[in-house]
Coordinates of C-alpha atoms in Angstrom, one line a residue:
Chain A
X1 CA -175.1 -116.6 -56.6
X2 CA -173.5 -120.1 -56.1
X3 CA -171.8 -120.1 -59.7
X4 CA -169.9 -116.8 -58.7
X5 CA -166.1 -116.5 -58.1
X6 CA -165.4 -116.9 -55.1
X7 CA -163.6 -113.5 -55.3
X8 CA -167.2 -111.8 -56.6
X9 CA -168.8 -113.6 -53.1
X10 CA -166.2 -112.1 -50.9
X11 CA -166.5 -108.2 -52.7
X12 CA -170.2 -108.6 -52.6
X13 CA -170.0 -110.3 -49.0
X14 CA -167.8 -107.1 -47.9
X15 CA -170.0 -104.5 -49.5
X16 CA -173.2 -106.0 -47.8
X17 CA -171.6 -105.4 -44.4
X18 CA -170.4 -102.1 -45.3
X19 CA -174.0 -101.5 -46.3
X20 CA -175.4 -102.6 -43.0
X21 CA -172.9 -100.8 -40.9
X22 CA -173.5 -97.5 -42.7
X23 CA -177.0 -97.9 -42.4
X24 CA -178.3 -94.4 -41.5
X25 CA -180.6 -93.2 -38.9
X26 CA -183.9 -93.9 -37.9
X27 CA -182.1 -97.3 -38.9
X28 CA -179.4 -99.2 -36.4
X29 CA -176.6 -101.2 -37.9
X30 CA -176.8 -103.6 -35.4
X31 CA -180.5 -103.9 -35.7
X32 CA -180.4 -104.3 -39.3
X33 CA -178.1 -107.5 -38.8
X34 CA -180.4 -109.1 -36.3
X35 CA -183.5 -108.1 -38.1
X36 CA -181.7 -110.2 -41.1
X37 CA -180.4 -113.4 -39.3
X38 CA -183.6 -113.5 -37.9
X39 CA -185.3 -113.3 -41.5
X40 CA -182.8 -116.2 -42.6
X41 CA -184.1 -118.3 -39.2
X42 CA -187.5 -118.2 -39.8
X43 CA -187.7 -117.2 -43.7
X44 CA -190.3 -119.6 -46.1
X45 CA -190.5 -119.9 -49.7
X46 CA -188.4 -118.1 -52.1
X47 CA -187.3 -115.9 -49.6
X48 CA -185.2 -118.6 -47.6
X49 CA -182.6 -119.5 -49.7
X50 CA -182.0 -115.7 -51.3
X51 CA -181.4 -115.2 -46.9
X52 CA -179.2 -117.9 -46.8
X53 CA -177.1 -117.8 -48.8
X54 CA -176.7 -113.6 -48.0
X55 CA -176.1 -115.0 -44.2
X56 CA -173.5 -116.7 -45.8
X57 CA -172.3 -113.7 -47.7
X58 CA -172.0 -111.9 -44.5
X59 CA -170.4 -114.5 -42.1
X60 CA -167.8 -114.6 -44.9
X61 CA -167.1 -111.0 -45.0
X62 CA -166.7 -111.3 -41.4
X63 CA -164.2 -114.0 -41.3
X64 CA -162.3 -112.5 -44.1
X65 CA -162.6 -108.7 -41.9
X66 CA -161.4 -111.1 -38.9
X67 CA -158.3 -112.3 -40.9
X68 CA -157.3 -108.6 -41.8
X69 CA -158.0 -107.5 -38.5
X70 CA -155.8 -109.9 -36.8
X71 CA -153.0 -109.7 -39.0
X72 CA -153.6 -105.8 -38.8
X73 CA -153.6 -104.7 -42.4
X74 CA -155.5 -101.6 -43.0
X75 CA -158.9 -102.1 -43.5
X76 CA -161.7 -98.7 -44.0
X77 CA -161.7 -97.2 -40.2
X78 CA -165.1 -97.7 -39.3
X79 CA -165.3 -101.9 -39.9
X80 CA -162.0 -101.9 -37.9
X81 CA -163.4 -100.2 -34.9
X82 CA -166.7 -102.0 -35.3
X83 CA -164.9 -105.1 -35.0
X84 CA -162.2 -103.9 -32.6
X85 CA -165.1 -103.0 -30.0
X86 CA -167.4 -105.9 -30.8
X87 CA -164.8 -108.6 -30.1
X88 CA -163.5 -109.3 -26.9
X89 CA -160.9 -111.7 -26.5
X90 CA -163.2 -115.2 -25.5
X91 CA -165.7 -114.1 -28.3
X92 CA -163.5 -113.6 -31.0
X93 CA -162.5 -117.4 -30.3
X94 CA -165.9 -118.6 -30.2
X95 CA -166.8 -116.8 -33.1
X96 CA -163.3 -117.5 -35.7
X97 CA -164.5 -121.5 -35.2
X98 CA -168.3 -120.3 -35.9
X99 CA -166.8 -118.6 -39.1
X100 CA -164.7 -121.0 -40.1
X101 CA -167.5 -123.2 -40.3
X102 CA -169.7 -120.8 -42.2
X103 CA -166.9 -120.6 -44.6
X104 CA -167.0 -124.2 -45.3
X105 CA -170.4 -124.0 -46.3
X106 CA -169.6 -121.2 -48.2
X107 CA -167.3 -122.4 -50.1
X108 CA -166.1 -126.1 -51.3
X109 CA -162.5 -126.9 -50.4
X110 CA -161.8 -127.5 -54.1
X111 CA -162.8 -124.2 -54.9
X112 CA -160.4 -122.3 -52.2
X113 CA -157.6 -125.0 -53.3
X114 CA -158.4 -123.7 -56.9
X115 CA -158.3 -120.1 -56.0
X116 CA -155.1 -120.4 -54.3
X117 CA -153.4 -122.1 -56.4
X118 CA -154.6 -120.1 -59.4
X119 CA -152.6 -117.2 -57.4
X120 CA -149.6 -119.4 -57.8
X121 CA -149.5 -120.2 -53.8
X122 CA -147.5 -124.2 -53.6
X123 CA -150.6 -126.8 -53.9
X124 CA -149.2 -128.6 -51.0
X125 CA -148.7 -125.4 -48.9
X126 CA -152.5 -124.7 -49.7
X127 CA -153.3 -127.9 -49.1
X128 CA -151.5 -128.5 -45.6
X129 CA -152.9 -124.9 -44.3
X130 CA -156.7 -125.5 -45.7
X131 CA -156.6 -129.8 -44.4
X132 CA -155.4 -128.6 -41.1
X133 CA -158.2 -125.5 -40.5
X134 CA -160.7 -128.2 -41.6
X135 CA -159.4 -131.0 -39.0
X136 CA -159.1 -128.4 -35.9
X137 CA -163.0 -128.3 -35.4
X138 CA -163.0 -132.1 -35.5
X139 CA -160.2 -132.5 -33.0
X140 CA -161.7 -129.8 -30.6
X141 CA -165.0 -131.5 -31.0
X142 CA -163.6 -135.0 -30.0
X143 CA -161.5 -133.5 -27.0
X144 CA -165.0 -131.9 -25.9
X145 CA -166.5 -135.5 -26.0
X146 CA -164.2 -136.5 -24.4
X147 CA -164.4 -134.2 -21.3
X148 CA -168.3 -134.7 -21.2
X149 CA -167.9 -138.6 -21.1
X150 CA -165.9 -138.1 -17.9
X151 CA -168.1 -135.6 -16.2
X152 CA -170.5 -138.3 -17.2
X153 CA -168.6 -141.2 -15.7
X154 CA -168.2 -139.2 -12.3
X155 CA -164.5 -138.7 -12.7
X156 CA -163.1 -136.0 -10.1
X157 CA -161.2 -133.5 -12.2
X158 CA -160.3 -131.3 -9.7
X159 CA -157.1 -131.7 -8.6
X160 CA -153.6 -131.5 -11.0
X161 CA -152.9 -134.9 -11.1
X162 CA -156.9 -135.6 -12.3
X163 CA -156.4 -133.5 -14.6
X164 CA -152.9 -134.6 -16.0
X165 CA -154.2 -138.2 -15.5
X166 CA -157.5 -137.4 -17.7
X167 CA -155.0 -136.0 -20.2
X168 CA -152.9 -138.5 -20.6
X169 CA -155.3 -140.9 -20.9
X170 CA -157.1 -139.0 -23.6
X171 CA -154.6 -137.5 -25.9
X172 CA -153.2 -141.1 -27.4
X173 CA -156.7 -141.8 -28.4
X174 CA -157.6 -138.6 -29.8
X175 CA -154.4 -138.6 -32.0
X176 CA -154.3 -142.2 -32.8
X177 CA -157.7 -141.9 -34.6
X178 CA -156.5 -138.4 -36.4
X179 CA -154.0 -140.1 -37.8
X180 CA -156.1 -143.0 -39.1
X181 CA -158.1 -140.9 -40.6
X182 CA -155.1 -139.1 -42.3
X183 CA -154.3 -142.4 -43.9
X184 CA -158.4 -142.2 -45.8
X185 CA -157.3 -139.3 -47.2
X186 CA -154.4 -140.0 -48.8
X187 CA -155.7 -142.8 -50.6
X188 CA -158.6 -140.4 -51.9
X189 CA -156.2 -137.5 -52.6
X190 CA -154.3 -140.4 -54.6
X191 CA -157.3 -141.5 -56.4
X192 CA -158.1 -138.3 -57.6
X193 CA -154.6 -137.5 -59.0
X194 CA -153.9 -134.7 -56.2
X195 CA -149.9 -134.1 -56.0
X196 CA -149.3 -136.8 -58.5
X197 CA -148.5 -135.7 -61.9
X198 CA -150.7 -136.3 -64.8
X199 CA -154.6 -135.6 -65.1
X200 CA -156.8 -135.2 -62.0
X201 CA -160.2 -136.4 -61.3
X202 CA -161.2 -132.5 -59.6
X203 CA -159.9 -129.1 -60.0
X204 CA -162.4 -126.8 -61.5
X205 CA -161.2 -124.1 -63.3
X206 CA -162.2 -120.6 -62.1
X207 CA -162.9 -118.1 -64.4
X208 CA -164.5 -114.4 -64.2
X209 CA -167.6 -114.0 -66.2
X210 CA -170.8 -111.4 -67.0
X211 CA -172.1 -112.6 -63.6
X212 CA -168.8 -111.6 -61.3
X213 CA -168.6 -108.4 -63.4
X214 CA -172.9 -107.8 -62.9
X215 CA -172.0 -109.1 -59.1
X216 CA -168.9 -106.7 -58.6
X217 CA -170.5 -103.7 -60.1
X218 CA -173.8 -104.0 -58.0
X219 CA -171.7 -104.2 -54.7
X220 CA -169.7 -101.2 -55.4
X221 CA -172.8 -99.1 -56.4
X222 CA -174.5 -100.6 -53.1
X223 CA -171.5 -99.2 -50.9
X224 CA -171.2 -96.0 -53.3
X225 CA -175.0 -95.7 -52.8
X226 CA -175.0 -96.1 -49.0
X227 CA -171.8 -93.8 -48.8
X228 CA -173.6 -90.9 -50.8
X229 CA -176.6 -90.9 -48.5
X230 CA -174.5 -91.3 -45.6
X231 CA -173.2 -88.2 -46.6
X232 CA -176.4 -85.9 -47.2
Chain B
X1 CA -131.4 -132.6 -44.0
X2 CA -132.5 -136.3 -45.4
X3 CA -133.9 -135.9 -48.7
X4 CA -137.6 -136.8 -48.4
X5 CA -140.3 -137.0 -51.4
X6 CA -143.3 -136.3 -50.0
X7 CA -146.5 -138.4 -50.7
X8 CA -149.8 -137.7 -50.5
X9 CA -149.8 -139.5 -46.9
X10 CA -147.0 -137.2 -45.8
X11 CA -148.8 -134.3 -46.3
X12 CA -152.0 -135.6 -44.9
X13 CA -150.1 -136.6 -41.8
X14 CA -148.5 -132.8 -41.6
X15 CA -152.1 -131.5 -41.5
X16 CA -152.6 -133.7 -38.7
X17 CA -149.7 -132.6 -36.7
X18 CA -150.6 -129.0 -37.5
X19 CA -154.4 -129.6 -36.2
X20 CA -152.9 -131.8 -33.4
X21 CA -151.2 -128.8 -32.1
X22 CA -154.3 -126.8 -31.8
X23 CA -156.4 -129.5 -30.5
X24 CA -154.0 -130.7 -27.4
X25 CA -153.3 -127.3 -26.6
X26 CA -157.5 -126.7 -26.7
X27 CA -157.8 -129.5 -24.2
X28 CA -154.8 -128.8 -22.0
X29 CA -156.7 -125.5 -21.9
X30 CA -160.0 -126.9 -21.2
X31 CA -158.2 -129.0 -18.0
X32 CA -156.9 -125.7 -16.9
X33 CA -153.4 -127.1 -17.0
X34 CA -150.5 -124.8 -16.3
X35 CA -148.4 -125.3 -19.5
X36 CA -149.3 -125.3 -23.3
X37 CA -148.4 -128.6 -25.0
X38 CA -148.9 -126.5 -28.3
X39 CA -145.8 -128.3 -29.8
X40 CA -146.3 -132.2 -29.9
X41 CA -146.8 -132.4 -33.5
X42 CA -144.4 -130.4 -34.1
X43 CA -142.0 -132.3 -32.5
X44 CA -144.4 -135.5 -34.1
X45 CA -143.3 -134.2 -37.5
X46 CA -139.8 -133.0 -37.0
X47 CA -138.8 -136.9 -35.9
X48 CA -141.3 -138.7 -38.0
X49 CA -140.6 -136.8 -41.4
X50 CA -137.9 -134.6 -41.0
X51 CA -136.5 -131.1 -39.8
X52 CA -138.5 -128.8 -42.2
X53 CA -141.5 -131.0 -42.3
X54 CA -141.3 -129.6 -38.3
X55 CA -141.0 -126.4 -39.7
X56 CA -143.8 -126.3 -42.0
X57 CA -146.2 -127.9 -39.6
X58 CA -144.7 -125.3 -36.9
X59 CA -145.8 -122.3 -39.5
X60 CA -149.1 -124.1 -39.8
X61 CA -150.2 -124.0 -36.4
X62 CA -148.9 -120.7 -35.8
X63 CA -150.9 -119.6 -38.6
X64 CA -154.0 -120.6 -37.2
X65 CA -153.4 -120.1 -33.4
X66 CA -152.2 -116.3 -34.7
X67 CA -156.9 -116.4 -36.2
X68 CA -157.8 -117.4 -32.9
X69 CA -155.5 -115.8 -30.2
X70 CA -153.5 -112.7 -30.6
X71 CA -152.3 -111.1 -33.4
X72 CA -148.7 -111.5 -31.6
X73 CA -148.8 -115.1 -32.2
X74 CA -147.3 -114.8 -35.4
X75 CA -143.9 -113.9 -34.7
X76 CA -143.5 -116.7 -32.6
X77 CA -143.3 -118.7 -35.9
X78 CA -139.2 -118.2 -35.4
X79 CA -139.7 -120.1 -32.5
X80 CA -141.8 -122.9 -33.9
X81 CA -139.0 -123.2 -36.3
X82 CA -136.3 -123.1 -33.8
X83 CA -138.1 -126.1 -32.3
X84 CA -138.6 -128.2 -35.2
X85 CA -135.0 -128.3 -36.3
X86 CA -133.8 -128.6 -33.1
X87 CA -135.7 -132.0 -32.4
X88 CA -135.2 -132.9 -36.3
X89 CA -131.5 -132.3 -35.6
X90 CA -131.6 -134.7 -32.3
X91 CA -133.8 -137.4 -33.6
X92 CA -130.4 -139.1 -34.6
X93 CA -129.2 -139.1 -30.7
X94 CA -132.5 -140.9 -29.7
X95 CA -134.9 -138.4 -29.5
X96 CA -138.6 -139.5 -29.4
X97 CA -136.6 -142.8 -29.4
X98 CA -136.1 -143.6 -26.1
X99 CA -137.4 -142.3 -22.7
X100 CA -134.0 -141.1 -20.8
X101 CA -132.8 -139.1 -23.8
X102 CA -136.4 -137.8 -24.8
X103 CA -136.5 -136.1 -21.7
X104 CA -133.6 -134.3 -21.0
X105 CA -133.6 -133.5 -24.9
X106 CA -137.0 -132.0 -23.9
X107 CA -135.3 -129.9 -20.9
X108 CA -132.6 -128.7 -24.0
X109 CA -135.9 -128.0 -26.3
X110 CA -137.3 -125.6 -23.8
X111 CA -134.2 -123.7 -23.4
X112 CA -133.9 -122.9 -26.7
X113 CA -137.3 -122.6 -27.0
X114 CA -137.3 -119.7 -24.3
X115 CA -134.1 -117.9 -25.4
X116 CA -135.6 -117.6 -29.3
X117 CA -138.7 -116.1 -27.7
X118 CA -137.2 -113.7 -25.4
X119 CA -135.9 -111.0 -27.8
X120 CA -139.0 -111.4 -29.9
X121 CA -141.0 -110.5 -26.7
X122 CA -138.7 -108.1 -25.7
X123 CA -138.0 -106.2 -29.3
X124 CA -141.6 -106.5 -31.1
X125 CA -143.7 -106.3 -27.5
X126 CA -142.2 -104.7 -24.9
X127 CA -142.2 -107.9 -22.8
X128 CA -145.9 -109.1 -22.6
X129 CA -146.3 -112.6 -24.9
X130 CA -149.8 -113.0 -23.6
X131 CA -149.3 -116.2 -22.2
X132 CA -148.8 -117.9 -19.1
X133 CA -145.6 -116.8 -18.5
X134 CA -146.0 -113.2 -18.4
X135 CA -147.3 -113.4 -14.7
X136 CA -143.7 -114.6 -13.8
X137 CA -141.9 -112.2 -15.9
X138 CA -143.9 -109.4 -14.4
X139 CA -143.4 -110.8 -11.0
X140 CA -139.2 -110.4 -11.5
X141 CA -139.9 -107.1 -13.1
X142 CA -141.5 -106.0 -10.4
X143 CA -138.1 -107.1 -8.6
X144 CA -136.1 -104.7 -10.2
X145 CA -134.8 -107.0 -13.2
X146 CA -134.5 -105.6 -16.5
X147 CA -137.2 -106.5 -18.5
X148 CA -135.0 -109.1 -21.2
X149 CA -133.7 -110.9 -18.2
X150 CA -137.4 -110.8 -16.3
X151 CA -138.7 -112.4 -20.0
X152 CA -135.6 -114.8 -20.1
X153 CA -135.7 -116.0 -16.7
X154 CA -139.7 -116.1 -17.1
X155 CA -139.4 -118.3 -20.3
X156 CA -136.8 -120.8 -18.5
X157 CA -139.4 -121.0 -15.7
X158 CA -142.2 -122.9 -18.3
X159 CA -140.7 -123.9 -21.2
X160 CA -138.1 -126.6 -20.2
X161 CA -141.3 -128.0 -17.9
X162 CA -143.7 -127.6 -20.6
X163 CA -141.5 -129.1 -24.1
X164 CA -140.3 -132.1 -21.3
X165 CA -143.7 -133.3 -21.2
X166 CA -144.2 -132.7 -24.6
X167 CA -141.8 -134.5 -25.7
X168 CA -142.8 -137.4 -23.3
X169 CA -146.0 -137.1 -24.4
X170 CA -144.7 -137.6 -28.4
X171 CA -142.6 -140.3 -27.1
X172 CA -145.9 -142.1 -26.0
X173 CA -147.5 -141.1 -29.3
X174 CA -145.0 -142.6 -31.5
X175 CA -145.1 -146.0 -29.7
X176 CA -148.7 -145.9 -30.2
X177 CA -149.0 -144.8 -33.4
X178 CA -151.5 -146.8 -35.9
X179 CA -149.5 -149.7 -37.5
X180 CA -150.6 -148.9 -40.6
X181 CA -149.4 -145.5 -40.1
X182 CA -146.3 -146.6 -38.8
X183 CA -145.6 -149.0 -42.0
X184 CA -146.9 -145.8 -44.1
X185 CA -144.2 -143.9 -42.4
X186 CA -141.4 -146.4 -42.6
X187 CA -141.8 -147.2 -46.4
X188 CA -139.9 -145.7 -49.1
X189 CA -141.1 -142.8 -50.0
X190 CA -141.3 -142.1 -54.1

């Protein structure tokens, strides 16, 4: 499953969620899913990683229903009111970070650069947007450390000016050591040939094989499946 | 516009102002502040780089703030754009340069900041932006002002306030900046 496009992961991601939502009685959608992340928690053997890497499937379909969902395309009725209902406002914050993490293990960044730029998107548009979602869980995580090393310290945060003053005194650092960092990566994207013409050291080439065809075909019998005895 | 080949750096550096403006506006969040500061690397970029490096970080951010808040956040890209050329355009009269001129360019930020939002909250939403000012602008609705001049007048009421600390806040940064960030941005760029 790992060797597939990653456009075979996401149609086989979004059938297995169509799948489990369409689930029909004695058998509860919601039930289903927590009788499967559960299986992935505590699965053993050969069972584990076939688990794990469907968990990923699924958290991928559900950041790519997300993405549709907020930019309010059209997607089949019943995953938009699912989603709709399922995701207040606080949770759908909590839970776009949670995905966007999944995604990363997902996928390699390489591999989405490829993708993207296969579709003819700019290499450095693709670039800034993909660098940027990767650094925002780093920066949130430091400007959490942050705030716990002060309520370690004792420091009152409870009037405006504490709070102004803790944020003064925190955002220089935080940034100072983004940008550092921003100057490791531009010597490695320099190494590897990245934006610079001539060869390059990565870039896989994507192709669609027997295995995405196989892949593709199984999902859409799985949702055609599930739709027909839906239907009975 | 200066002409400006970007490096591998540059870019690098954009992703950071993009992320930047997630991350302060996270923590100003966290520290229940009453403003945003979702703009510093934007202006960080605009000054640093240039006008439509502002612009693309601007798009960036808006991008993913539009994932993690409200669909609405999108349109508000004009804005971001707005803001980056703006503070690209005034980089030459001192902006982020020095302190008196950073601020009250800050003040000029805001307004323009507020009046490129109001007829997109007005025209695409009805009035609500879903953000902090929408308490104000329902309090001068509620006062019998029409609802462009309740959004207008709501804008002017936070953004001036919140891009003038932004802007101080950028000031700061780019004094502190790394050095070898600084000499990274200062070389000639091929």
């Amino acid at each position: 499953l790992s060797g597939l496009h990653p456009l075979s992961k996401l149609l086989a991601s979004l059938a297995l969620v169509a799948i489990f939502i369409r689930l029909p009685a004695p058998y509860d959608s919601s039930m289903a899913m927590a009788v499967f992340l559960l299986a992935t928690l505590v699965g053993r053997g050969s069972a584990a990683p076939l688990a794990r890497i469907l968990l990923r499937l699924f958290l991928t379909a559900m950041l790519w229903l997300l993405a549709m969902h907020t930019l309010r395309f059209s997607p089949p009725y019943f995953l938009f009111r699912e989603l709709g209902s399922l995701l207040p406002y606080a949770g759908r914050f909590a839970l776009a970070l949670g995905l966007v993490a999944s995604w990363n293990r997902v996928f390699t960044k390489d591999e989405i650069y490829a993708v993207l730029v296969n579709w003819a998107v700019p290499s450095p548009i693709v670039f800034l947007i993909l660098r940027s979602v990767f650094l925002v869980p780093q920066i949130q995580r430091r400007a959490v450390d942050v705030l716990v090393a002060y309520h370690a310290r004792g420091e009152r945060l409870e009037s405006l000016s504490d709070r102004a003053r803790a944020l003064l005194r925190s955002v220089p650092t935080l940034i100072a050591s983004v940008f550092s960092e921003s100057v490791d990566a531009s010597i490695a994207l320099s190494t590897k040939g990245i934006f610079n013409p001539g060869p390059r050291t990565t870039m896989a080439r994507l192709v669609i094989g027997r295995a995405d065809v196989a892949a593709a075909s199984l999902s859409l019998a799985g949702v055609a499946a599930i739709l027909y005895i839906t239907a009975e | 516009v200066k002409s400006v080949t970007y490096t591998p750096f540059t870019w690098n550096f954009l992703a950071a102002c993009a992320a930047i403006n997630f991350g302060v506006g996270f923590l100003v969040q966290a520290l229940k502040l009453p403003i945003y500061l979702d703009s510093i690397g934007t202006l960080l970029a605009a000054v640093a780089v240039g006008p439509v490096a502002g612009v693309l970080v601007g798009a960036t951010s808006t991008i993913l703030l539009t994932f993690v808040t409200a669909p609405t956040t999108l349109a508000y890209a004009v804005t971001a754009a707005a803001i980056a050329l703006l503070a690209g355009a005034l980089a030459k009269w001192g902006y982020l340069a020095r302190l008196v001129p950073t601020a009250l360019f800050g003040v000029l930020i805001g307004i323009v900041s507020a009046a490129v939002s109001a007829p997109i909250t007005v025209y695409l939403f009805g009035g609500v932006s879903f953000a902090g000012a929408d308490a104000v602008t329902a309090f001068l609705a509620a006062t019998g002002k029409t609802i462009l001049s309740s959004v207008v007048l709501g804008g002017l009421a936070t953004d001036p306030l919140d891009k003038l600390v932004a802007s101080v806040l950028a000031f700061l940064l780019m004094k502190r900046l790394p050095a070898r960030v600084k000499a990274l941005l200062a070389a000639p760029r091929r």
